């Protein structure tokens, strides 16, 4: 008797615990549905979420978590979130009333089907101008589902409307089936009524037993799917007979648009998975006012770009300082040079190095003495005496190196009074004016006083490194002025990045600039990424013409313009639906020469501190591939360490 009573008590305790847990689960589902409803009702696209970072006030009633969850639901399924909430709430109420939820797998499948069908139906509805998301009303899932019917029924609005009605009917059946509404048989309702009157807990589900006949919802759903597949096959046959591909000869040629200069201030950064939109959600959004017009209507309000129709006049040389006459005693006489040569020979003999000074080349800054050593004297021994020679000659420093191609060792000693090298005499010299270099840059003078003119296009990039006061800014300004005096705006364009906001601000508003001088490191990232995209576009244009570099492209375009020739290329636009043959069109290419682009970065260390990964990736691609596209880099830094000039960057700079 006692064992029987104990077993009965254990069974009652187990049933009591199961009922309480079921009620708690029902409360949890109802609370979850209510929380989701509140978060969706107060959803705002301007709230911070996983794909939208902002420091503004959170408008969602449930705070940050509610903003993130509601944004995920609206981004994925849009208004299909309603179909996801209703079954959760109804099943929670069912559990709170002590009613079991049977056939959980079937209900879960109907719940998923209802959400998908509702999203597809919502995506068919046109979105208003105040809809802030790039996807339709059904979210990304709804747009993805509609790809297939829109491809099959393209051009047939009636077919798409019929598909929408069918999707809505499927959504209603699936949602009501998942929620357990309207699908009870008369016997089930009588059984539940009798059990409620008797106060007993129901022992059967509101649906049919596992061995019974299938419910009305499942039968209706199967019939609907069969009808939909049959209708799809019939519609595909009819659409294939009615539609005829348009002839390629009747299609108008694609319009040619003029080249538009970029404006970095209007560029926005988006995550890789989000399609770009005309406006960013960071801007204020008023639900009562329609959003602003697209960007193309705001184009006339932009600052006017410099026109190349007028003739460009290079700056006058009078803007540069005129070389001053050197004070007496700057240039050494022949006697003084001969005396220094004999003194240098005596210093070398003190260190047991025999030889003769056979030539002396005085320069504006240093003087070169050519030593012909005696037989048996090693060059490495003389090179190792550089510091001792400077000390014995009372010089600041000395540089010793072998003269290539000759039996001589060069010894450079600084002059007591240096001669100033003026940019004006370098720009005005015949070597600079008659140079055939594409991007000629004046760098200074040799030891013999001859101008040094180099071609940036052959270098193809330049890295200037040195401590503060070593002359980096002077070198950068010399290179910029060389390009401005040499090339027109249609031949060379500049992008200047100046994080220090001092060195390059004087060049603002010159016609060679693609954009005003960039001083914000974050905008510098955008400028470099634009340069990468421009490089890729140029490579596509060059591949279409079958040329290898920018010089070949410009020569081909100039030849076509001189002959009045129209350059076209044949592109494949699709396939014939009936024959399966490829459809080709002739595309007319715009004839415009491409200017060289020089990107100048005054301080690399500041950019690497703010956005090191983005800057390194952009500069690496430009350094590796941009030479043939006519894009070149000039970078300066006072800290050429590994964290600033990484290995991948250093490998592509001379």
XYZ file of C-alpha atoms in Angstrom:
654
model
C 0.000 0.000 0.000
C 2.780 2.401 0.936
C 4.677 1.683 -2.304
C 1.546 2.250 -4.347
C 0.860 5.562 -2.561
C 4.455 6.684 -3.061
C 4.335 5.930 -6.799
C 1.034 7.788 -7.122
C 2.472 10.779 -5.311
C 5.589 10.777 -7.546
C 3.438 10.687 -10.668
C 1.350 13.616 -9.421
C 4.502 15.579 -8.578
C 5.888 14.927 -12.055
C 2.669 16.099 -13.682
C 2.537 19.171 -11.447
C 6.142 20.083 -12.340
C 5.483 19.573 -16.053
C 2.421 21.860 -15.893
C 4.363 24.605 -14.088
C 7.247 24.419 -16.574
C 4.813 24.570 -19.479
C 3.175 27.654 -17.967
C 6.577 29.301 -17.428
C 7.506 28.551 -21.036
C 4.229 30.092 -22.156
C 4.910 33.235 -20.107
C 8.388 33.439 -21.624
C 7.014 33.168 -25.175
C 4.352 35.813 -24.533
C 6.904 38.179 -22.989
C 9.249 37.572 -25.916
C 6.497 38.325 -28.435
C 5.581 41.501 -26.532
C 9.228 42.626 -26.415
C 9.637 42.026 -30.140
C 6.443 43.955 -30.819
C 7.636 46.952 -28.766
C 11.051 46.950 -30.447
C 9.496 46.811 -33.946
C 6.895 49.493 -33.165
C 9.639 51.891 -31.995
C 12.166 50.858 -34.673
C 14.173 53.674 -36.261
C 16.795 53.355 -38.954
C 18.849 56.060 -37.242
C 19.382 53.986 -34.080
C 22.789 52.297 -33.614
C 22.871 48.716 -34.840
C 25.283 46.139 -36.218
C 25.542 47.898 -39.591
C 25.008 51.491 -38.490
C 27.339 53.219 -36.031
C 26.247 56.505 -34.486
C 26.608 58.335 -31.201
C 23.079 59.737 -31.287
C 20.258 59.069 -28.844
C 18.612 55.633 -28.985
C 14.905 56.012 -29.842
C 13.901 52.386 -29.350
C 11.713 51.667 -26.323
C 13.928 48.714 -25.364
C 17.196 50.621 -25.733
C 20.261 49.331 -27.527
C 19.324 45.604 -27.587
C 15.889 46.443 -28.962
C 17.424 48.630 -31.673
C 19.796 45.849 -32.756
C 17.124 43.105 -32.792
C 14.532 45.231 -34.600
C 17.064 46.371 -37.179
C 18.081 42.768 -37.870
C 14.455 41.713 -38.361
C 13.644 44.660 -40.648
C 16.822 44.207 -42.654
C 16.265 40.461 -43.130
C 12.504 39.889 -43.444
C 10.951 43.377 -43.274
C 7.236 43.193 -42.504
C 7.577 39.415 -42.449
C 8.530 39.924 -38.799
C 4.786 40.189 -38.062
C 4.326 36.611 -39.229
C 7.164 35.589 -36.913
C 5.638 37.203 -33.808
C 2.005 36.021 -34.082
C 2.658 32.232 -33.790
C 5.043 32.809 -30.865
C 2.410 34.748 -28.947
C -0.407 32.271 -29.730
C 1.626 29.239 -28.704
C 2.633 31.025 -25.508
C -1.020 31.653 -24.659
C -1.801 27.995 -25.424
C 0.824 26.835 -22.946
C -0.411 29.261 -20.284
C -3.879 27.677 -20.640
C -2.367 24.236 -19.956
C -2.777 23.001 -23.486
C -0.041 20.938 -25.059
C 1.593 21.932 -28.356
C 1.687 18.877 -30.561
C 3.370 18.296 -33.905
C 6.098 20.802 -33.137
C 8.078 19.942 -36.285
C 5.109 20.657 -38.563
C 4.307 23.883 -36.747
C 7.934 25.016 -36.978
C 7.962 24.314 -40.722
C 4.714 26.236 -41.210
C 6.169 29.103 -39.140
C 9.242 29.365 -41.409
C 7.079 29.097 -44.547
C 4.740 31.829 -43.254
C 7.620 34.224 -42.599
C 9.105 33.652 -46.073
C 5.753 33.998 -47.841
C 4.902 37.171 -45.916
C 8.296 38.686 -46.777
C 7.819 37.866 -50.466
C 4.315 39.382 -50.427
C 5.585 42.546 -48.734
C 8.437 42.911 -51.257
C 5.893 42.966 -54.088
C 4.336 46.113 -52.606
C 5.959 49.396 -53.725
C 8.061 51.114 -51.065
C 7.350 54.755 -50.310
C 9.941 57.517 -50.512
C 10.206 57.549 -46.733
C 11.269 53.898 -46.531
C 14.854 54.194 -45.210
C 16.261 50.768 -46.141
C 17.914 49.840 -49.451
C 15.835 46.647 -49.689
C 12.078 46.423 -50.190
C 9.315 46.094 -47.606
C 10.082 42.384 -47.293
C 13.757 42.851 -46.484
C 16.666 41.059 -48.067
C 14.921 37.675 -47.858
C 11.827 38.921 -49.666
C 13.870 40.512 -52.446
C 15.879 37.315 -52.856
C 12.716 35.196 -53.165
C 11.339 37.487 -55.886
C 14.405 37.080 -58.089
C 13.096 33.811 -59.566
C 9.517 34.897 -60.428
C 10.700 38.236 -61.763
C 13.174 36.448 -63.996
C 10.567 34.000 -65.272
C 7.671 36.469 -65.581
C 9.770 39.466 -66.675
C 7.579 41.975 -68.470
C 4.301 40.332 -67.402
C 2.709 42.292 -64.570
C -0.327 39.999 -64.467
C 1.787 36.925 -63.776
C 3.679 38.671 -60.995
C 0.372 39.826 -59.468
C -0.956 36.264 -59.553
C 2.240 35.098 -57.865
C 1.721 37.753 -55.189
C -1.844 36.588 -54.515
C -0.643 33.004 -54.235
C 2.149 34.019 -51.862
C -0.321 35.914 -49.685
C -2.647 32.882 -49.555
C 0.260 30.624 -48.590
C 1.294 33.123 -45.903
C -2.206 33.142 -44.374
C -2.459 29.349 -44.350
C 1.039 28.870 -42.927
C 0.760 31.522 -40.205
C -2.661 30.377 -39.010
C -1.498 26.757 -39.095
C 1.605 27.562 -37.046
C -0.467 29.555 -34.565
C -3.159 26.849 -34.322
C -6.032 29.120 -35.436
C -9.041 27.942 -37.429
C -7.966 24.340 -38.092
C -9.693 22.370 -35.319
C -12.164 19.711 -36.213
C -15.613 19.600 -34.576
C -14.696 16.504 -32.523
C -11.586 18.248 -31.175
C -13.607 21.286 -30.127
C -16.204 19.080 -28.333
C -13.426 17.182 -26.581
C -11.742 20.397 -25.396
C -15.074 21.812 -24.189
C -15.806 18.674 -22.203
C -12.341 18.667 -20.668
C -12.572 22.346 -19.714
C -15.962 21.786 -18.064
C -14.611 18.863 -16.090
C -11.575 20.896 -15.015
C -9.176 18.248 -16.234
C -5.960 18.899 -18.104
C -6.256 17.907 -21.762
C -4.381 14.806 -22.634
C -4.581 15.208 -26.409
C -3.496 17.938 -28.753
C -5.960 20.168 -30.523
C -4.889 18.545 -33.701
C -5.461 14.998 -34.930
C -3.576 12.083 -33.400
C -0.538 10.663 -35.124
C -2.627 7.821 -36.524
C -5.528 10.026 -37.674
C -6.146 11.664 -40.963
C -4.069 14.714 -41.932
C -5.531 18.118 -41.054
C -7.253 20.502 -43.366
C -4.277 22.906 -43.314
C -1.815 20.267 -44.526
C -4.176 19.117 -47.298
C -4.797 22.690 -48.438
C -1.109 23.463 -48.411
C -0.263 20.423 -50.535
C -2.977 21.286 -53.054
C -1.727 24.871 -53.242
C 1.866 23.795 -53.882
C 0.728 21.411 -56.632
C -1.356 24.163 -58.219
C 1.556 26.614 -58.028
C 4.008 24.244 -59.738
C 1.515 23.477 -62.533
C 0.789 27.178 -63.004
C 4.509 27.996 -63.142
C 5.113 25.428 -65.917
C 2.163 26.753 -67.928
C 3.229 30.384 -67.487
C 6.788 29.596 -68.596
C 5.538 28.014 -71.831
C 3.223 30.918 -72.564
C 5.875 33.555 -71.817
C 8.393 31.816 -74.081
C 5.962 31.944 -77.004
C 4.840 35.550 -76.507
C 8.161 37.231 -75.813
C 10.597 37.997 -78.631
C 14.052 39.423 -78.049
C 14.577 42.865 -79.462
C 16.961 43.159 -82.387
C 20.331 44.596 -81.637
C 20.236 46.922 -84.633
C 17.174 48.706 -83.305
C 18.745 49.485 -79.978
C 20.047 53.054 -79.634
C 23.764 53.483 -78.940
C 24.645 54.022 -75.297
C 24.982 57.697 -74.377
C 28.446 59.086 -73.699
C 28.879 61.061 -70.532
C 31.619 63.638 -69.894
C 34.295 62.902 -67.359
C 33.250 64.128 -63.908
C 35.905 64.947 -61.344
C 35.527 63.237 -57.979
C 34.436 64.974 -54.811
C 35.712 63.093 -51.771
C 33.493 64.984 -49.335
C 30.400 63.329 -50.830
C 31.709 59.797 -50.665
C 30.253 57.483 -47.985
C 31.680 54.249 -46.608
C 29.363 51.250 -46.345
C 29.868 47.721 -45.103
C 30.757 45.156 -47.706
C 27.346 43.464 -47.551
C 25.179 46.610 -47.674
C 24.437 48.188 -51.093
C 25.294 51.915 -51.321
C 22.489 54.443 -51.177
C 22.144 58.032 -52.262
C 22.090 59.308 -48.681
C 23.513 58.007 -45.413
C 21.231 57.192 -42.496
C 23.422 59.352 -40.234
C 21.667 62.416 -41.637
C 18.473 63.634 -39.916
C 15.345 61.932 -41.203
C 11.960 63.564 -40.829
C 9.036 61.222 -41.325
C 6.752 64.121 -42.240
C 9.031 65.537 -44.940
C 10.020 63.779 -48.121
C 13.765 62.999 -48.446
C 15.950 65.307 -50.546
C 16.312 64.832 -54.249
C 18.950 62.427 -55.641
C 22.531 63.521 -55.926
C 22.390 64.314 -59.624
C 19.908 67.123 -58.953
C 22.335 68.623 -56.441
C 25.272 68.593 -58.849
C 24.851 72.238 -60.009
C 25.270 73.365 -56.398
C 28.806 71.985 -56.220
C 31.821 74.249 -56.448
C 32.673 74.943 -60.113
C 35.461 72.794 -61.472
C 38.275 74.414 -63.475
C 37.563 74.391 -67.183
C 40.184 73.183 -69.641
C 38.612 75.003 -72.560
C 40.652 78.122 -71.817
C 44.384 78.122 -72.413
C 46.452 77.385 -69.352
C 49.242 79.811 -68.567
C 52.137 78.539 -66.497
C 53.196 80.639 -63.498
C 55.737 83.300 -64.188
C 59.354 82.797 -63.152
C 59.239 86.175 -61.439
C 57.310 84.501 -58.606
C 60.473 82.619 -57.667
C 63.405 84.198 -55.861
C 66.132 85.440 -58.148
C 69.616 83.999 -57.538
C 71.722 86.449 -55.601
C 75.303 87.217 -56.412
C 77.536 85.220 -54.179
C 79.744 87.088 -51.724
C 83.445 87.105 -52.283
C 85.348 84.091 -51.173
C 82.611 81.543 -51.841
C 84.308 80.142 -54.915
C 87.791 78.912 -54.154
C 90.622 79.946 -56.395
C 92.781 77.458 -58.227
C 95.613 78.089 -55.771
C 93.357 77.352 -52.784
C 92.105 74.147 -54.374
C 95.657 73.053 -55.123
C 96.673 73.808 -51.533
C 93.774 71.724 -50.156
C 94.765 68.872 -52.485
C 98.323 68.847 -51.184
C 97.023 68.993 -47.609
C 94.750 66.005 -48.265
C 97.673 64.047 -49.704
C 99.660 64.751 -46.532
C 96.775 63.553 -44.346
C 96.551 60.299 -46.316
C 100.323 59.745 -46.021
C 99.994 60.078 -42.253
C 97.755 57.003 -42.380
C 100.175 55.162 -44.705
C 98.025 55.670 -47.793
C 100.117 56.750 -50.764
C 98.574 58.270 -53.840
C 98.097 61.412 -55.928
C 95.165 63.827 -56.233
C 94.670 63.858 -59.996
C 91.527 66.006 -60.246
C 89.550 68.499 -58.159
C 85.875 69.280 -58.910
C 84.481 72.170 -56.859
C 80.731 72.306 -56.424
C 78.178 74.614 -54.787
C 78.086 72.582 -51.566
C 80.916 70.018 -51.643
C 84.214 69.592 -53.437
C 85.251 66.267 -54.957
C 88.902 65.212 -54.814
C 89.847 62.245 -57.007
C 92.618 60.140 -55.480
C 94.623 57.683 -57.563
C 96.050 55.288 -54.971
C 99.454 53.675 -55.316
C 99.640 50.025 -56.334
C 98.766 47.673 -53.481
C 96.468 50.105 -51.639
C 93.042 48.594 -50.958
C 89.955 50.690 -51.556
C 88.302 49.416 -48.380
C 91.218 50.780 -46.346
C 90.728 54.281 -47.757
C 86.946 54.133 -47.334
C 87.383 53.184 -43.678
C 89.392 56.376 -43.050
C 86.407 58.682 -43.800
C 85.996 59.886 -40.206
C 89.776 60.345 -39.729
C 90.020 62.358 -42.944
C 87.174 64.643 -41.820
C 88.856 65.197 -38.459
C 92.281 65.927 -39.974
C 90.812 68.299 -42.601
C 88.666 70.106 -39.944
C 85.516 69.254 -41.927
C 82.044 68.405 -40.662
C 82.004 65.106 -42.515
C 83.640 63.294 -45.382
C 82.316 60.789 -47.884
C 84.667 58.333 -49.585
C 83.606 56.038 -52.439
C 85.084 54.401 -55.518
C 84.503 56.264 -58.784
C 82.830 53.752 -61.134
C 84.791 52.901 -64.264
C 87.999 54.632 -63.213
C 91.097 53.876 -61.162
C 90.215 56.573 -58.675
C 88.643 57.026 -55.270
C 86.395 60.034 -54.731
C 86.682 62.028 -51.511
C 83.931 64.612 -50.938
C 84.575 67.404 -48.450
C 82.049 70.161 -47.663
C 82.900 73.727 -48.539
C 83.469 76.207 -45.765
C 80.743 78.430 -47.234
C 77.956 76.718 -49.118
C 76.433 78.166 -52.251
C 72.632 78.489 -52.249
C 70.856 76.546 -55.040
C 67.795 78.440 -56.321
C 64.811 76.742 -57.928
C 64.458 79.549 -60.464
C 67.747 78.763 -62.176
C 66.783 75.072 -62.318
C 63.378 75.791 -63.892
C 64.868 78.290 -66.361
C 67.715 76.052 -67.525
C 67.646 74.433 -70.966
C 67.909 70.922 -69.547
C 64.531 71.345 -67.832
C 62.834 73.071 -70.780
C 64.046 70.605 -73.420
C 63.696 67.477 -71.333
C 61.665 64.627 -72.810
C 60.607 63.344 -69.403
C 56.873 62.842 -68.877
C 56.962 64.050 -65.247
C 60.147 66.089 -65.051
C 61.257 67.021 -61.530
C 64.163 69.323 -60.649
C 66.049 67.996 -57.614
C 69.155 70.226 -57.439
C 72.680 70.288 -58.808
C 75.511 67.817 -59.095
C 78.958 68.346 -57.622
C 79.948 70.002 -60.869
C 77.015 72.438 -60.705
C 74.927 70.742 -63.421
C 71.119 70.597 -62.915
C 69.643 67.244 -61.850
C 66.390 66.540 -63.724
C 64.673 63.182 -63.114
C 61.506 61.559 -64.464
C 58.952 60.540 -61.825
C 57.175 58.336 -64.382
C 60.236 56.052 -64.547
C 60.994 55.979 -60.819
C 57.871 55.324 -60.475
C 57.293 56.344 -56.813
C 59.323 58.369 -54.347
C 59.813 58.169 -50.581
C 61.349 61.169 -48.788
C 62.534 60.414 -45.255
C 64.443 62.506 -42.740
C 64.317 64.188 -39.370
C 62.724 67.554 -38.687
C 64.671 70.318 -40.408
C 66.450 68.036 -42.879
C 64.674 69.528 -45.901
C 61.708 67.220 -46.589
C 59.239 70.075 -47.068
C 61.673 71.929 -49.327
C 62.043 68.809 -51.475
C 58.255 68.266 -51.635
C 57.611 71.893 -52.653
C 60.374 71.707 -55.257
C 58.761 68.634 -56.840
C 55.294 70.210 -56.840
C 56.514 73.444 -58.435
C 58.428 71.489 -61.057
C 55.200 69.757 -62.096
C 53.198 73.003 -62.071
C 55.740 74.861 -64.259
C 56.074 71.922 -66.625
C 52.610 70.417 -67.142
C 49.084 71.679 -67.802
C 46.063 70.599 -65.720
C 44.845 68.299 -68.499
C 48.248 66.598 -68.483
C 48.794 66.119 -64.755
C 46.413 66.184 -61.794
C 47.366 66.235 -58.127
C 45.941 64.816 -54.891
C 47.574 66.376 -51.839
C 47.289 64.925 -48.328
C 48.561 67.237 -45.580
C 47.743 65.986 -42.061
C 49.821 68.844 -40.568
C 47.550 71.416 -42.314
C 50.478 73.775 -42.925
C 52.847 72.691 -45.653
C 50.520 72.192 -48.646
C 47.694 74.606 -47.819
C 49.231 77.219 -50.148
C 48.335 75.046 -53.163
C 44.602 74.994 -52.435
C 42.346 76.015 -55.359
C 44.988 75.531 -58.058
C 43.562 74.022 -61.276
C 45.734 70.908 -61.047
C 44.001 69.628 -57.903
C 41.429 66.858 -58.168
C 40.118 67.817 -54.731
C 40.963 70.476 -52.157
C 43.975 69.684 -50.012
C 42.980 66.787 -47.738
C 43.794 67.491 -44.079
C 41.552 64.932 -42.349
C 43.224 61.498 -42.058
C 39.848 59.754 -42.470
C 39.228 61.597 -45.736
C 42.755 60.669 -46.791
C 41.682 57.017 -46.658
C 38.781 57.839 -48.982
C 41.108 59.727 -51.349
C 43.536 56.809 -51.580
C 40.701 54.331 -52.140
C 39.394 56.568 -54.928
C 42.855 56.458 -56.499
C 42.734 52.650 -56.366
C 39.326 52.615 -58.088
C 40.594 55.069 -60.712
C 43.565 52.787 -61.347
C 41.257 49.816 -61.880
C 39.017 51.824 -64.241
C 42.041 52.902 -66.253
C 43.232 49.333 -66.591
C 39.790 48.363 -67.917
C 39.917 51.171 -70.489
C 43.422 50.215 -71.582
C 42.437 46.559 -71.927
C 39.532 47.559 -74.170
C 41.944 49.364 -76.532
C 44.590 46.676 -76.285
C 47.360 48.956 -74.971
C 49.832 48.367 -72.154
C 50.219 51.753 -70.441
C 48.843 55.265 -70.288
C 51.177 56.561 -73.001
C 49.872 53.980 -75.469
C 46.281 54.797 -74.517
C 46.715 58.545 -75.004
C 48.539 58.003 -78.297
C 45.729 55.778 -79.582
C 43.074 58.302 -78.533
C 44.979 61.209 -80.093
C 45.362 59.255 -83.334
C 41.628 58.506 -83.437
C 40.730 62.137 -82.745
C 43.046 63.360 -85.500
C 41.480 60.986 -88.026
C 37.924 61.562 -86.826
C 37.668 57.862 -86.045
C 35.082 56.387 -83.696
C 36.476 53.666 -81.466
C 33.990 50.875 -80.826
C 34.172 47.485 -79.203
C 31.923 44.432 -79.386
C 30.387 43.283 -76.125
C 28.074 40.388 -75.322
C 24.784 41.512 -73.769
C 23.000 38.176 -73.298
C 21.592 35.092 -75.009
C 18.624 34.528 -77.284
C 15.900 32.721 -75.286
C 14.757 30.707 -78.309
C 17.997 29.782 -80.079
C 20.432 30.127 -77.172
C 22.866 32.096 -79.352
C 24.857 34.976 -77.900
C 23.669 38.544 -78.537
C 26.375 41.127 -79.276
C 26.305 44.913 -79.437
C 28.760 47.555 -80.600
C 29.647 49.951 -77.801
C 31.096 53.345 -78.639
C 33.966 54.404 -76.362
C 34.514 57.957 -75.209
C 37.636 59.561 -76.682
C 39.407 61.496 -73.945
C 43.035 61.405 -72.919
C 43.937 60.420 -69.381
C 46.086 62.771 -67.307
C 48.839 61.645 -65.003
C 47.855 61.609 -61.330
C 50.427 62.330 -58.624
C 49.405 61.570 -55.032
C 51.471 63.583 -52.531
C 51.423 62.633 -48.835
C 53.335 65.061 -46.615
C 53.395 63.027 -43.386
C 52.892 59.285 -43.565
C 53.234 58.589 -39.830
C 50.069 60.517 -38.905
C 47.995 58.547 -41.418
C 49.315 55.190 -40.251
C 48.378 56.013 -36.650
C 44.743 56.718 -37.597
C 44.014 54.058 -40.237
C 47.066 51.888 -40.674
C 45.444 48.853 -42.308
C 43.395 50.818 -44.838
C 46.285 53.119 -45.712
C 48.745 50.245 -46.058
C 46.434 48.254 -48.336
C 45.694 51.212 -50.631
C 49.335 52.333 -50.889
C 50.481 48.768 -51.484
C 48.115 48.346 -54.442
C 49.058 51.731 -55.884
C 52.775 51.060 -55.482
C 52.516 47.665 -57.175
C 50.138 48.380 -60.054
C 49.627 52.120 -60.584
C 52.713 52.852 -62.710
C 51.198 51.673 -66.001
C 47.968 53.547 -65.203
C 49.838 56.862 -64.802
C 49.348 57.189 -61.027
C 52.458 57.921 -58.954
C 53.119 58.439 -55.237
C 55.360 60.916 -53.406
C 55.440 60.275 -49.672
C 57.369 62.012 -46.901
C 57.859 60.946 -43.305
C 60.118 61.919 -40.438
C 59.895 58.464 -38.838
C 60.794 55.764 -41.397
C 60.345 52.942 -38.881
C 58.824 49.523 -39.525
C 55.418 50.459 -38.104
C 55.156 53.418 -40.523
C 56.932 52.151 -43.641
C 56.010 48.488 -43.529
C 57.774 45.815 -45.493
C 55.105 45.638 -48.182
C 55.318 49.410 -48.750
C 59.103 49.576 -48.685
C 59.447 46.781 -51.238
C 57.753 48.884 -53.932
C 59.560 52.199 -53.368
C 63.044 53.004 -54.706
